[in-house]
């Protein structure tokens, strides 16, 4: 069975500092990995995904994530945090082949950017 | 660009009542997914449809049913509502032929059961 772990319930970072939100996964075969952001009372917004290719994936709003197969990690990063980045971030994984299958989400990490 | 539309955005019901949530996918998307997100919890997959047929089933209670119509919109029907059904329900859509799915999520319907 596939799974996703986000070890930190909350991450606090000062505005302008780099931020990292951690995610590790477990899945058979090569994973499809995703990051979503959720603002209060809103649905999930897609940030970026890794399917294959370059391990460093660039996404929306200046975010990027690095796929590390040996560490089974897909950490979300941003060089300089903004107060508006404060939100709930979900990592997700789905297995590769077999058509559409359900996506498994992590439990979410609350990012708080302090002015 | 058009996004996923969900209606209503907010819904208040009493215990044992029924509710119907609607989802209109992005035009030309052929797959719809339903998720339930309880307060402070991660989204839980309920059910998905591809070309009007159920394609995958998650933790959807027997009191719930869903279908996808010929215009690809989907409805989630919830009966005998319980207090624990209070949650944010959102759907997502994707296009199968585009390759690995990137699910586009709607804004959600917040259901409150009193």
Tab-separated table of N, CA, C and O in Angstrom, chain A residues 2 29 61 94 102:
chain	number	residue	atom	x	y	z
A	2	UNK	N	0.398	2.250	-0.667
A	2	UNK	CA	1.166	3.486	-0.746
A	2	UNK	C	0.874	4.367	0.454
A	2	UNK	O	-0.202	4.276	1.063
A	29	UNK	N	7.114	0.860	-7.184
A	29	UNK	CA	7.470	1.414	-8.478
A	29	UNK	C	7.823	2.886	-8.383
A	29	UNK	O	7.992	3.451	-7.306
A	61	UNK	N	3.944	29.956	-8.024
A	61	UNK	CA	4.240	30.892	-6.927
A	61	UNK	C	5.683	30.795	-6.430
A	61	UNK	O	5.957	31.104	-5.268
A	94	UNK	N	0.687	8.971	-5.979
A	94	UNK	CA	-0.124	7.918	-6.547
A	94	UNK	C	0.809	6.976	-7.297
A	94	UNK	O	1.854	7.384	-7.768
A	102	UNK	N	-6.734	6.411	-7.111
A	102	UNK	CA	-6.892	7.468	-6.123
A	102	UNK	C	-5.526	7.967	-5.674
A	102	UNK	O	-4.553	7.240	-5.598
